[in-house]
Amino acid sequence: MGTPVASAYAELGLFIGGEMVSGGGRKSSPVINPANEEVIGQLPHATTADLDRALAVAQEGFRVWRAIFPDQRGKILKRAADLLRARAEEIARTATIESGKSIHETRIELGMSAAILEWYAEEGRRAYGRVLPQRAAGTRLCVVKEPVGPVAAFAPWNFPLGNPARKIGAALGAGCSCILKPAEETPASGLAVARALAEAGLPAGVLSIVFGVPQEVSSHLIASPAIRAISFTGSIPVGKQLMKLAAEGMKRTTMELGGHGPVLVFGDVDVESVLDQSVTAKYRNGGQVCVSPTRFYVHESIYPRFVEGFAARAKGWPVGDGLDEKNKMGPLIHARRVAVIEGFVQDAVACGGRVVAGGKRLRSPGYFFAPTVLADVPNTARIMNEEPFGPVAILNPFSNFDSVIEQANRLPYGLAAFAFTGSARIAKLAGEKLEAGMVGVNTYAISVPESPFGGVKESGHGSEEGIEGLEACLVTKFISEA
Ligand code: NAD
């Protein structure tokens, strides 16, 4: 904890029953700044007794919170959003220090997180039921929406503020309590969201934050009869494991899993403009984004120019410590990811692909990998089939619409897909034919608080944000009165 950066890092602990808990002989793990590999904090892990306490207070918190009327609940969520904004710079720095992503990105993410809390603050007031037409005199047939109950949520490190805000916002907006396990890599960001809510007046116990060995925490929480819904963002294999656990208790799940975003670039576009947008989207958070554009299918008429333009931009992309304003890309989250990306690149080359930019580790200390562009990569390469989750763009040419749609849809993923075209007809067809939960046509902007965010096929089910995000935390009850 010696450096000026590290000493500015937040206090870490578990947050249970409205109190920060740490020490007491609990096991702990170091939190590392991925830009320089310095230890910036020690994160206490929840004991079984801590988890049981979080479960107990979540049950009591649910009883208290659901009894508060939605407009009052909304006021607390809105106050928390204001507090986040008032502390924007401090929290954005914290998020950058622990996640590595650029300060420009964490500032935007902070604003988005506040907006998400506000969305749920408002949407909670619209958990409408309905009254059905009678079938007999003197009867009343009502459909009402009720909060599902305590939610166990698991958020990854790639959006250290946004992922917690989405999960907490949905649960609290619907009147549920929530136990959140943010990623152990980025604990202080999730705690900052919880702190803002607590200071905004959230009753103790409505929200708890726990950390530990992910598999141990999730299996304990999901097995508890107190938990009625699970929300997970992360990899497909972990999502499948958690669904099996949830099935034991017939608990509903929201699964926001991996993607392998195809991008169709047709021959009639403004190539330079699409390149500028694509490079920015690809290297956002070092490509560690579930909706990252990954497989670029570029019409053969503009393919050579596109490859050259992408490579030139990637080579000049400023990479370094995310706290330095001049950098647009920081390090990857941990050493493991650097090794994974390196393996993907080597395999792609062995399969006949070409590295046209990057392809190698950058300076150390720090988990840096160069913005990379691969061209002409066959479908036999691992990276054409497995989510890279790193700063690698894969470019391949195509010649006709039907075959490129077939390529785009050939994987079991279905999260985000993109198409760039000047033709209204192709835009409409691409929107229809791409198998994805979210399709960007002539844009990479596919997420606002009002829009549902989620995937199809193995990319998961259920949505966060939008009216669907609230619905995930509500159950439907039919009341028939005679
Ligand atoms: P990982 O699968 O070990 O971890 C991903 C996230 O899931 C982490 O936050 C981790 O704490 C959590 N997790 C892991 N096992 C868990 C369990 N049993 N119960 C609850 N939470 C658990 O992999 P990683 O190396 O940290 O990340 C790489 C992979 O994760 C990527 O390939 C990508 O597919 C996926 N990922 C996806 C998203 C997303 O936004 N969909 C975000 C982060 C990671």
Coordinates of C-alpha atoms and ligand atoms in Angstrom, one line a residue:
M1 CA 0.0 0.0 0.0
G2 CA 3.0 2.3 -0.4
T3 CA 2.5 4.3 -3.6
P4 CA 0.5 7.5 -3.8
V5 CA -2.0 5.8 -6.1
A6 CA -2.4 2.8 -3.8
S7 CA -2.9 5.0 -0.7
A8 CA -5.8 6.7 -2.5
Y9 CA -7.5 3.3 -2.9
A10 CA -10.7 2.7 -1.0
E11 CA -11.3 0.8 2.3
L12 CA -12.2 -2.8 1.5
G13 CA -14.5 -5.0 3.5
L14 CA -17.7 -7.0 3.3
F15 CA -20.9 -4.9 3.7
I16 CA -23.5 -6.8 5.6
G17 CA -26.5 -5.5 7.6
G18 CA -25.5 -1.9 6.9
E19 CA -22.0 -2.3 8.3
M20 CA -18.5 -2.7 6.8
V21 CA -17.0 -5.9 8.1
S22 CA -13.3 -6.9 7.8
G23 CA -10.4 -8.4 9.8
G24 CA -11.4 -10.9 12.5
G25 CA -9.1 -13.6 11.2
R26 CA -10.9 -13.9 7.9
K27 CA -9.0 -15.2 4.9
S28 CA -8.2 -12.5 2.4
S29 CA -6.8 -12.1 -1.1
P30 CA -4.7 -9.3 -2.6
V31 CA -6.3 -6.8 -5.0
I32 CA -3.8 -5.9 -7.8
N33 CA -3.6 -2.9 -10.0
P34 CA -3.3 -4.5 -13.4
A35 CA -1.4 -1.5 -14.8
N36 CA 1.6 -2.0 -12.6
E37 CA 0.9 -5.3 -10.7
E38 CA 1.1 -3.5 -7.3
V39 CA -0.9 -4.9 -4.4
I40 CA -3.4 -2.1 -3.7
G41 CA -5.5 -3.7 -1.0
Q42 CA -6.4 -6.9 0.9
L43 CA -9.9 -8.2 0.4
P44 CA -11.5 -10.1 3.2
H45 CA -13.4 -13.2 2.2
A46 CA -16.8 -14.0 3.7
T47 CA -16.9 -16.9 6.1
T48 CA -19.9 -19.3 6.0
A49 CA -21.2 -17.4 9.1
D50 CA -20.9 -14.1 7.1
L51 CA -22.9 -15.5 4.2
D52 CA -25.5 -16.9 6.5
R53 CA -25.8 -13.5 8.2
A54 CA -26.1 -11.8 4.7
L55 CA -28.9 -14.3 3.9
A56 CA -30.7 -13.6 7.2
V57 CA -30.5 -9.8 6.8
A58 CA -31.6 -10.1 3.2
Q59 CA -34.8 -11.9 4.4
E60 CA -35.5 -9.2 7.0
G61 CA -34.4 -6.5 4.5
F62 CA -36.9 -7.8 2.0
R63 CA -39.7 -7.6 4.5
V64 CA -38.8 -3.9 5.2
W65 CA -38.1 -2.8 1.7
R66 CA -41.2 -4.3 0.0
A67 CA -43.3 -2.5 2.6
I68 CA -41.9 0.9 1.5
F69 CA -43.9 2.4 -1.4
P70 CA -42.2 2.5 -4.8
D71 CA -42.1 6.3 -5.0
Q72 CA -40.2 6.4 -1.7
R73 CA -37.9 3.6 -2.8
G74 CA -37.3 5.5 -6.0
K75 CA -36.3 8.6 -4.0
I76 CA -33.5 6.6 -2.3
L77 CA -32.3 5.2 -5.6
K78 CA -32.2 8.7 -7.1
R79 CA -30.4 10.2 -4.1
A80 CA -27.8 7.4 -4.5
A81 CA -27.4 8.3 -8.2
D82 CA -26.8 11.9 -7.2
L83 CA -24.2 10.9 -4.7
L84 CA -22.4 8.8 -7.3
R85 CA -22.3 11.8 -9.6
A86 CA -21.0 14.0 -6.8
R87 CA -18.2 11.6 -6.3
A88 CA -17.7 10.8 -9.9
E89 CA -14.0 11.6 -10.2
E90 CA -12.9 9.8 -7.0
I91 CA -15.0 6.7 -8.0
A92 CA -13.9 6.7 -11.6
R93 CA -10.2 6.7 -10.4
T94 CA -10.9 3.8 -8.1
A95 CA -12.5 1.8 -10.9
T96 CA -9.6 2.6 -13.2
I97 CA -7.0 1.6 -10.6
E98 CA -8.6 -1.8 -9.9
S99 CA -9.9 -2.7 -13.4
G100 CA -7.2 -1.1 -15.6
K101 CA -9.7 0.5 -18.0
S102 CA -9.1 4.1 -19.1
I103 CA -10.3 6.9 -16.9
H104 CA -12.4 8.2 -19.9
E105 CA -14.3 4.9 -19.8
T106 CA -14.8 4.8 -16.1
R107 CA -16.2 8.3 -16.1
I108 CA -18.7 7.3 -18.7
E109 CA -19.5 4.1 -16.8
L110 CA -20.1 6.1 -13.6
G111 CA -22.6 8.3 -15.4
M112 CA -24.3 5.3 -16.9
S113 CA -24.5 3.6 -13.5
A114 CA -26.2 6.6 -12.0
A115 CA -28.6 6.7 -14.9
I116 CA -29.4 3.0 -14.4
L117 CA -30.3 3.6 -10.8
E118 CA -32.5 6.4 -11.9
W119 CA -34.2 4.3 -14.5
Y120 CA -35.1 1.6 -11.9
A121 CA -36.1 4.3 -9.5
E122 CA -38.8 5.4 -12.0
E123 CA -39.6 2.1 -13.4
G124 CA -40.4 0.6 -10.0
R125 CA -43.4 3.0 -9.9
R126 CA -44.7 1.3 -13.1
A127 CA -44.9 -2.3 -11.9
Y128 CA -48.4 -2.4 -13.2
G129 CA -50.9 -5.2 -12.9
R130 CA -54.2 -5.4 -14.6
V131 CA -57.9 -5.9 -14.0
L132 CA -59.5 -8.5 -16.2
P133 CA -63.1 -8.3 -17.6
Q134 CA -65.6 -10.2 -15.3
R135 CA -67.2 -13.5 -16.2
A136 CA -69.8 -13.2 -13.5
A137 CA -71.4 -10.3 -11.6
G138 CA -69.8 -9.3 -8.3
T139 CA -66.4 -10.8 -9.1
R140 CA -63.0 -9.2 -9.5
L141 CA -60.2 -10.7 -11.4
C142 CA -56.8 -9.0 -10.8
V143 CA -53.3 -9.6 -12.0
V144 CA -50.7 -8.1 -9.7
K145 CA -46.9 -7.9 -9.8
E146 CA -44.9 -8.6 -6.6
P147 CA -41.2 -8.6 -5.9
V148 CA -39.8 -12.1 -6.3
G149 CA -37.8 -12.0 -3.0
P150 CA -34.1 -11.8 -2.1
V151 CA -31.9 -11.9 -5.2
A152 CA -28.3 -13.3 -5.3
A153 CA -26.3 -11.5 -7.9
F154 CA -22.8 -12.1 -9.3
A155 CA -21.1 -9.3 -11.2
P156 CA -17.8 -9.5 -13.2
W157 CA -14.9 -7.1 -13.3
N158 CA -15.2 -5.7 -16.8
F159 CA -17.8 -3.1 -15.8
P160 CA -16.9 -2.7 -12.1
L161 CA -19.6 0.0 -11.6
G162 CA -22.1 -0.7 -14.3
N163 CA -22.6 -4.4 -13.6
P164 CA -23.3 -3.9 -9.9
A165 CA -25.6 -0.9 -10.7
R166 CA -27.6 -3.0 -13.1
K167 CA -28.1 -5.9 -10.7
I168 CA -28.7 -3.8 -7.6
G169 CA -31.0 -1.4 -9.5
A170 CA -33.2 -4.1 -10.8
A171 CA -33.6 -5.8 -7.5
L172 CA -34.2 -2.7 -5.4
G173 CA -36.4 -1.0 -8.0
A174 CA -38.7 -4.1 -7.9
G175 CA -38.8 -4.1 -4.1
C176 CA -36.4 -7.0 -3.6
S177 CA -33.4 -7.2 -1.3
C178 CA -30.1 -8.2 -2.9
I179 CA -26.8 -9.9 -2.0
L180 CA -24.2 -9.0 -4.5
K181 CA -20.9 -10.6 -5.1
P182 CA -18.9 -8.2 -7.2
A183 CA -15.7 -9.6 -8.8
E184 CA -12.8 -10.0 -6.4
E185 CA -10.6 -8.2 -8.9
T186 CA -12.7 -5.0 -8.6
P187 CA -14.2 -4.8 -5.1
A188 CA -14.0 -1.1 -4.3
S189 CA -16.2 -0.1 -7.2
G190 CA -19.1 -2.3 -6.1
L191 CA -18.6 -1.1 -2.6
A192 CA -18.8 2.6 -3.8
V193 CA -22.2 1.9 -5.3
A194 CA -23.4 0.2 -2.0
R195 CA -22.0 3.1 0.1
A196 CA -23.9 5.7 -2.0
L197 CA -27.1 3.7 -1.5
A198 CA -26.5 3.3 2.2
E199 CA -25.9 7.1 2.6
A200 CA -29.0 7.8 0.5
G201 CA -31.1 6.1 3.1
L202 CA -31.3 2.4 2.1
P203 CA -32.4 0.5 5.1
A204 CA -29.7 -1.8 6.6
G205 CA -29.9 -5.4 5.2
V206 CA -31.6 -4.5 1.9
L207 CA -28.2 -4.8 0.2
S208 CA -25.2 -6.8 1.2
I209 CA -21.9 -7.1 -0.6
V210 CA -19.8 -10.2 -0.1
F211 CA -16.6 -11.6 -1.5
G212 CA -14.8 -14.9 -1.4
V213 CA -13.9 -17.8 -3.6
P214 CA -16.6 -17.3 -6.3
Q215 CA -17.7 -20.9 -6.6
E216 CA -18.0 -21.3 -2.8
V217 CA -20.0 -18.1 -2.4
S218 CA -22.4 -18.8 -5.3
S219 CA -23.1 -22.4 -4.3
H220 CA -23.8 -21.4 -0.7
L221 CA -26.1 -18.5 -1.6
I222 CA -27.9 -20.2 -4.4
A223 CA -28.6 -23.3 -2.3
S224 CA -30.3 -21.2 0.4
P225 CA -34.1 -21.2 0.5
A226 CA -33.9 -17.5 1.3
I227 CA -32.8 -16.7 -2.3
R228 CA -35.5 -16.5 -4.9
A229 CA -33.7 -15.3 -8.0
I230 CA -30.2 -15.4 -9.4
S231 CA -28.6 -12.8 -11.7
F232 CA -25.2 -13.6 -13.2
T233 CA -22.9 -11.9 -15.7
G234 CA -19.9 -13.9 -16.8
S235 CA -18.7 -16.8 -18.9
I236 CA -21.0 -19.4 -20.4
P237 CA -19.5 -22.4 -18.5
V238 CA -20.0 -20.6 -15.2
G239 CA -23.5 -19.6 -16.2
K240 CA -24.4 -23.2 -16.9
Q241 CA -23.1 -24.3 -13.5
L242 CA -25.1 -21.6 -11.7
M243 CA -28.3 -22.6 -13.6
K244 CA -27.9 -26.2 -12.5
L245 CA -27.6 -25.0 -8.9
A246 CA -30.6 -22.7 -9.4
A247 CA -32.7 -25.6 -10.9
E248 CA -32.4 -27.5 -7.6
G249 CA -34.5 -24.8 -5.9
M250 CA -36.5 -23.9 -9.1
K251 CA -35.1 -20.4 -8.8
R252 CA -35.5 -18.0 -11.7
T253 CA -32.3 -16.9 -13.4
T254 CA -31.1 -14.0 -15.5
M255 CA -28.0 -15.0 -17.4
E256 CA -25.9 -12.5 -19.3
L257 CA -23.1 -14.5 -20.7
G258 CA -20.4 -14.3 -23.4
G259 CA -20.6 -13.2 -27.0
H260 CA -18.6 -13.4 -30.2
G261 CA -20.0 -10.3 -32.0
P262 CA -20.1 -10.5 -35.7
V263 CA -19.8 -7.2 -37.7
L264 CA -21.0 -7.1 -41.3
V265 CA -19.4 -4.2 -43.3
F266 CA -21.0 -3.9 -46.7
G267 CA -19.3 -2.3 -49.7
D268 CA -21.4 0.9 -49.7
V269 CA -20.3 2.4 -46.4
D270 CA -18.1 5.4 -45.6
V271 CA -15.0 3.2 -44.9
E272 CA -13.1 5.7 -42.8
S273 CA -16.0 6.5 -40.6
V274 CA -16.8 2.8 -40.0
L275 CA -13.1 2.2 -39.3
D276 CA -13.0 5.0 -36.7
Q277 CA -16.1 3.6 -35.0
S278 CA -14.9 0.0 -35.2
V279 CA -11.5 0.6 -33.7
T280 CA -12.9 2.6 -30.8
A281 CA -15.5 -0.1 -30.1
K282 CA -13.0 -3.0 -30.4
Y283 CA -10.4 -1.7 -28.1
R284 CA -12.9 -0.4 -25.5
N285 CA -11.7 -1.9 -22.2
G286 CA -9.1 -3.9 -24.1
G287 CA -11.9 -5.9 -25.8
Q288 CA -13.0 -7.3 -22.5
V289 CA -16.6 -6.5 -23.2
C290 CA -19.3 -9.1 -23.8
V291 CA -20.7 -7.1 -26.7
S292 CA -17.3 -6.3 -28.2
P293 CA -17.2 -6.5 -32.0
T294 CA -15.0 -9.5 -32.7
R295 CA -15.5 -11.1 -36.2
F296 CA -15.5 -8.4 -38.9
Y297 CA -16.9 -9.7 -42.2
V298 CA -15.9 -7.0 -44.7
H299 CA -17.2 -6.9 -48.3
E300 CA -14.4 -8.0 -50.7
S301 CA -14.7 -4.7 -52.6
I302 CA -13.4 -2.7 -49.6
Y303 CA -11.5 -5.5 -47.7
P304 CA -7.9 -4.5 -48.5
R305 CA -8.5 -0.9 -47.6
F306 CA -10.4 -1.9 -44.4
V307 CA -7.5 -4.2 -43.3
E308 CA -4.9 -1.5 -43.9
G309 CA -6.9 1.2 -42.2
F310 CA -7.7 -1.0 -39.1
A311 CA -4.0 -2.0 -38.8
A312 CA -2.8 1.6 -39.0
R313 CA -5.2 2.7 -36.4
A314 CA -4.5 -0.2 -34.1
K315 CA -0.7 0.5 -34.3
G316 CA -1.2 4.1 -33.2
W317 CA -3.7 3.3 -30.4
P318 CA -2.5 4.8 -27.1
V319 CA -2.0 2.0 -24.6
G320 CA -0.8 2.4 -21.0
D321 CA -1.9 3.1 -17.4
G322 CA -5.6 4.0 -17.6
L323 CA -5.1 6.9 -15.2
D324 CA -3.0 8.7 -17.8
E325 CA -5.5 10.9 -19.7
K326 CA -3.7 10.3 -23.0
N327 CA -4.3 6.5 -23.0
K328 CA -7.3 5.0 -24.6
M329 CA -6.6 1.4 -23.6
G330 CA -5.2 0.0 -20.4
P331 CA -4.0 -3.4 -19.4
L332 CA -6.0 -6.6 -19.4
I333 CA -7.5 -7.6 -16.0
H334 CA -5.0 -10.3 -15.1
A335 CA -2.0 -12.3 -16.3
R336 CA -4.3 -15.2 -17.1
R337 CA -6.0 -13.2 -19.8
V338 CA -2.7 -12.1 -21.4
A339 CA -1.7 -15.8 -21.7
V340 CA -5.1 -16.7 -23.2
I341 CA -4.9 -14.0 -25.8
E342 CA -1.4 -14.9 -26.7
G343 CA -2.5 -18.5 -27.2
F344 CA -5.4 -17.4 -29.4
V345 CA -3.0 -15.4 -31.7
Q346 CA -0.4 -18.2 -32.0
D347 CA -3.1 -20.7 -32.8
A348 CA -4.7 -18.4 -35.4
V349 CA -1.3 -18.0 -37.1
A350 CA -0.7 -21.7 -37.0
C351 CA -4.1 -22.1 -38.8
G352 CA -3.0 -19.7 -41.6
G353 CA -4.2 -16.3 -40.2
R354 CA -2.0 -13.2 -40.6
V355 CA -1.1 -10.8 -37.8
V356 CA -1.4 -7.3 -39.4
A357 CA -1.0 -5.3 -36.1
G358 CA 0.1 -6.1 -32.6
G359 CA -0.1 -9.8 -31.7
K360 CA 2.3 -9.6 -28.7
R361 CA 2.6 -8.6 -25.1
L362 CA 3.6 -5.1 -24.3
R363 CA 5.6 -3.7 -21.4
S364 CA 5.7 -5.3 -18.0
P365 CA 5.0 -4.8 -15.1
G366 CA 1.4 -4.6 -16.1
Y367 CA -0.8 -7.0 -18.0
F368 CA -0.5 -5.3 -21.4
F369 CA -1.3 -6.8 -24.8
A370 CA -1.0 -4.8 -28.0
P371 CA -4.1 -3.8 -29.9
T372 CA -4.2 -6.7 -32.4
V373 CA -5.6 -7.2 -35.9
L374 CA -5.7 -10.7 -37.5
A375 CA -6.7 -11.1 -41.1
D376 CA -7.8 -14.1 -43.2
V377 CA -8.4 -16.4 -40.2
P378 CA -10.1 -19.7 -41.1
N379 CA -13.0 -21.1 -39.1
T380 CA -10.7 -23.9 -37.8
A381 CA -8.8 -21.4 -35.6
R382 CA -9.9 -21.4 -31.9
I383 CA -10.4 -17.7 -31.9
M384 CA -13.1 -18.0 -34.6
N385 CA -15.1 -20.2 -32.2
E386 CA -14.3 -19.2 -28.7
E387 CA -14.9 -15.7 -27.2
P388 CA -11.5 -14.0 -27.1
F389 CA -12.4 -11.3 -24.5
G390 CA -9.3 -9.3 -25.4
P391 CA -8.0 -6.7 -27.8
V392 CA -8.1 -8.7 -31.0
A393 CA -10.1 -7.8 -34.2
I394 CA -10.5 -10.6 -36.7
L395 CA -11.1 -9.5 -40.3
N396 CA -12.3 -11.7 -43.1
P397 CA -13.7 -10.9 -46.5
F398 CA -17.2 -11.9 -47.8
S399 CA -18.9 -11.7 -51.2
N400 CA -22.6 -12.2 -50.7
F401 CA -25.4 -11.5 -48.2
D402 CA -26.7 -15.1 -47.6
S403 CA -23.2 -16.6 -47.0
V404 CA -22.2 -13.8 -44.6
I405 CA -25.4 -14.2 -42.5
E406 CA -24.7 -17.9 -42.3
Q407 CA -21.1 -17.2 -41.1
A408 CA -22.3 -14.6 -38.6
N409 CA -24.9 -17.0 -37.2
R410 CA -22.8 -20.2 -37.2
L411 CA -21.7 -20.0 -33.5
P412 CA -23.7 -20.9 -30.5
Y413 CA -23.3 -17.3 -29.2
G414 CA -26.1 -14.7 -29.7
L415 CA -25.4 -11.6 -27.8
A416 CA -24.6 -8.6 -30.0
A417 CA -24.3 -8.3 -33.8
F418 CA -23.6 -5.3 -36.0
A419 CA -24.1 -4.3 -39.6
F420 CA -22.9 -1.3 -41.5
T421 CA -24.5 -0.4 -44.8
G422 CA -25.9 2.5 -46.8
S423 CA -28.8 0.4 -48.0
A424 CA -32.1 0.6 -46.2
R425 CA -33.0 -2.8 -47.5
I426 CA -29.8 -4.5 -46.3
A427 CA -30.2 -2.7 -42.9
K428 CA -33.7 -4.1 -42.5
L429 CA -32.7 -7.6 -43.6
A430 CA -29.6 -7.7 -41.3
G431 CA -31.7 -6.6 -38.3
E432 CA -34.1 -9.5 -39.1
K433 CA -31.6 -12.2 -39.9
L434 CA -28.8 -11.8 -37.3
E435 CA -29.3 -14.2 -34.4
A436 CA -28.5 -11.9 -31.4
G437 CA -30.2 -10.3 -28.5
M438 CA -29.0 -6.9 -29.6
V439 CA -28.3 -5.7 -33.2
G440 CA -26.6 -2.4 -34.0
V441 CA -27.2 -1.1 -37.5
N442 CA -24.7 1.6 -38.5
T443 CA -23.8 2.0 -34.8
Y444 CA -22.1 0.3 -31.9
A445 CA -24.3 2.0 -29.4
I446 CA -26.6 -0.8 -28.3
S447 CA -27.2 -0.1 -24.6
V448 CA -29.2 2.6 -22.8
P449 CA -31.0 2.2 -19.5
E450 CA -34.3 2.1 -21.3
S451 CA -33.3 -0.8 -23.6
P452 CA -33.2 -4.5 -22.8
F453 CA -29.7 -5.9 -22.6
G454 CA -29.3 -9.6 -23.0
G455 CA -28.6 -12.5 -25.3
V456 CA -30.1 -15.5 -27.1
K457 CA -28.8 -19.0 -27.7
E458 CA -25.9 -19.8 -25.3
S459 CA -25.3 -16.1 -24.6
G460 CA -28.0 -16.4 -22.0
H461 CA -31.6 -15.5 -21.2
G462 CA -33.5 -12.7 -19.6
S463 CA -32.6 -9.0 -20.0
E464 CA -31.2 -6.3 -17.8
E465 CA -32.4 -2.7 -18.0
G466 CA -35.5 -1.8 -20.0
I467 CA -38.9 -2.8 -18.6
E468 CA -37.6 -6.4 -19.0
G469 CA -34.9 -5.7 -16.3
L470 CA -37.6 -4.9 -13.7
E471 CA -39.8 -7.8 -14.8
A472 CA -36.9 -10.2 -14.0
C473 CA -37.3 -9.4 -10.3
L474 CA -41.1 -9.5 -10.3
V475 CA -43.5 -12.4 -10.0
T476 CA -47.1 -12.4 -11.4
K477 CA -50.0 -13.2 -9.1
F478 CA -53.6 -13.7 -10.1
I479 CA -56.2 -12.8 -7.5
S480 CA -59.8 -13.9 -8.2
E481 CA -62.5 -12.5 -5.9
A482 CA -66.0 -13.5 -5.8
Ligands
NAD1 P1 -14.0 -16.5 -15.0 O1 -15.1 -17.3 -15.8 O2 -13.2 -17.2 -14.0 O3 -14.7 -15.3 -14.3 C1 -15.7 -14.5 -14.9 C2 -16.5 -13.8 -13.8 O4 -17.3 -14.8 -13.2 C3 -15.7 -13.3 -12.6 O5 -16.2 -12.1 -12.2 C4 -15.7 -14.4 -11.5 O6 -15.7 -13.8 -10.2 C5 -17.1 -14.9 -11.8 N1 -17.2 -16.3 -11.4 C6 -16.4 -17.3 -11.8 N2 -16.8 -18.5 -11.3 C7 -17.9 -18.2 -10.6 C8 -18.8 -19.0 -9.8 N3 -18.7 -20.4 -9.7 N4 -19.9 -18.4 -9.2 C9 -20.0 -17.1 -9.3 N5 -19.2 -16.3 -10.0 C10 -18.2 -16.8 -10.6 O7 -13.1 -15.9 -16.1 P2 -12.2 -14.7 -16.2 O8 -10.8 -15.1 -16.7 O9 -12.2 -13.8 -15.0 O10 -12.9 -14.0 -17.4 C11 -12.9 -14.5 -18.7 C12 -14.1 -15.0 -19.2 O11 -15.2 -14.6 -18.5 C13 -14.3 -14.5 -20.6 O12 -13.8 -15.4 -21.5 C14 -15.7 -14.1 -20.7 O13 -16.4 -15.1 -21.4 C15 -16.3 -14.2 -19.4 N6 -16.7 -12.8 -18.9 C16 -17.9 -12.4 -19.4 C17 -18.3 -11.2 -19.0 C18 -19.6 -10.6 -19.6 O14 -19.8 -9.4 -19.5 N7 -20.5 -11.4 -20.1 C19 -17.7 -10.4 -18.1 C20 -16.5 -10.9 -17.5 C21 -16.0 -12.2 -18.0

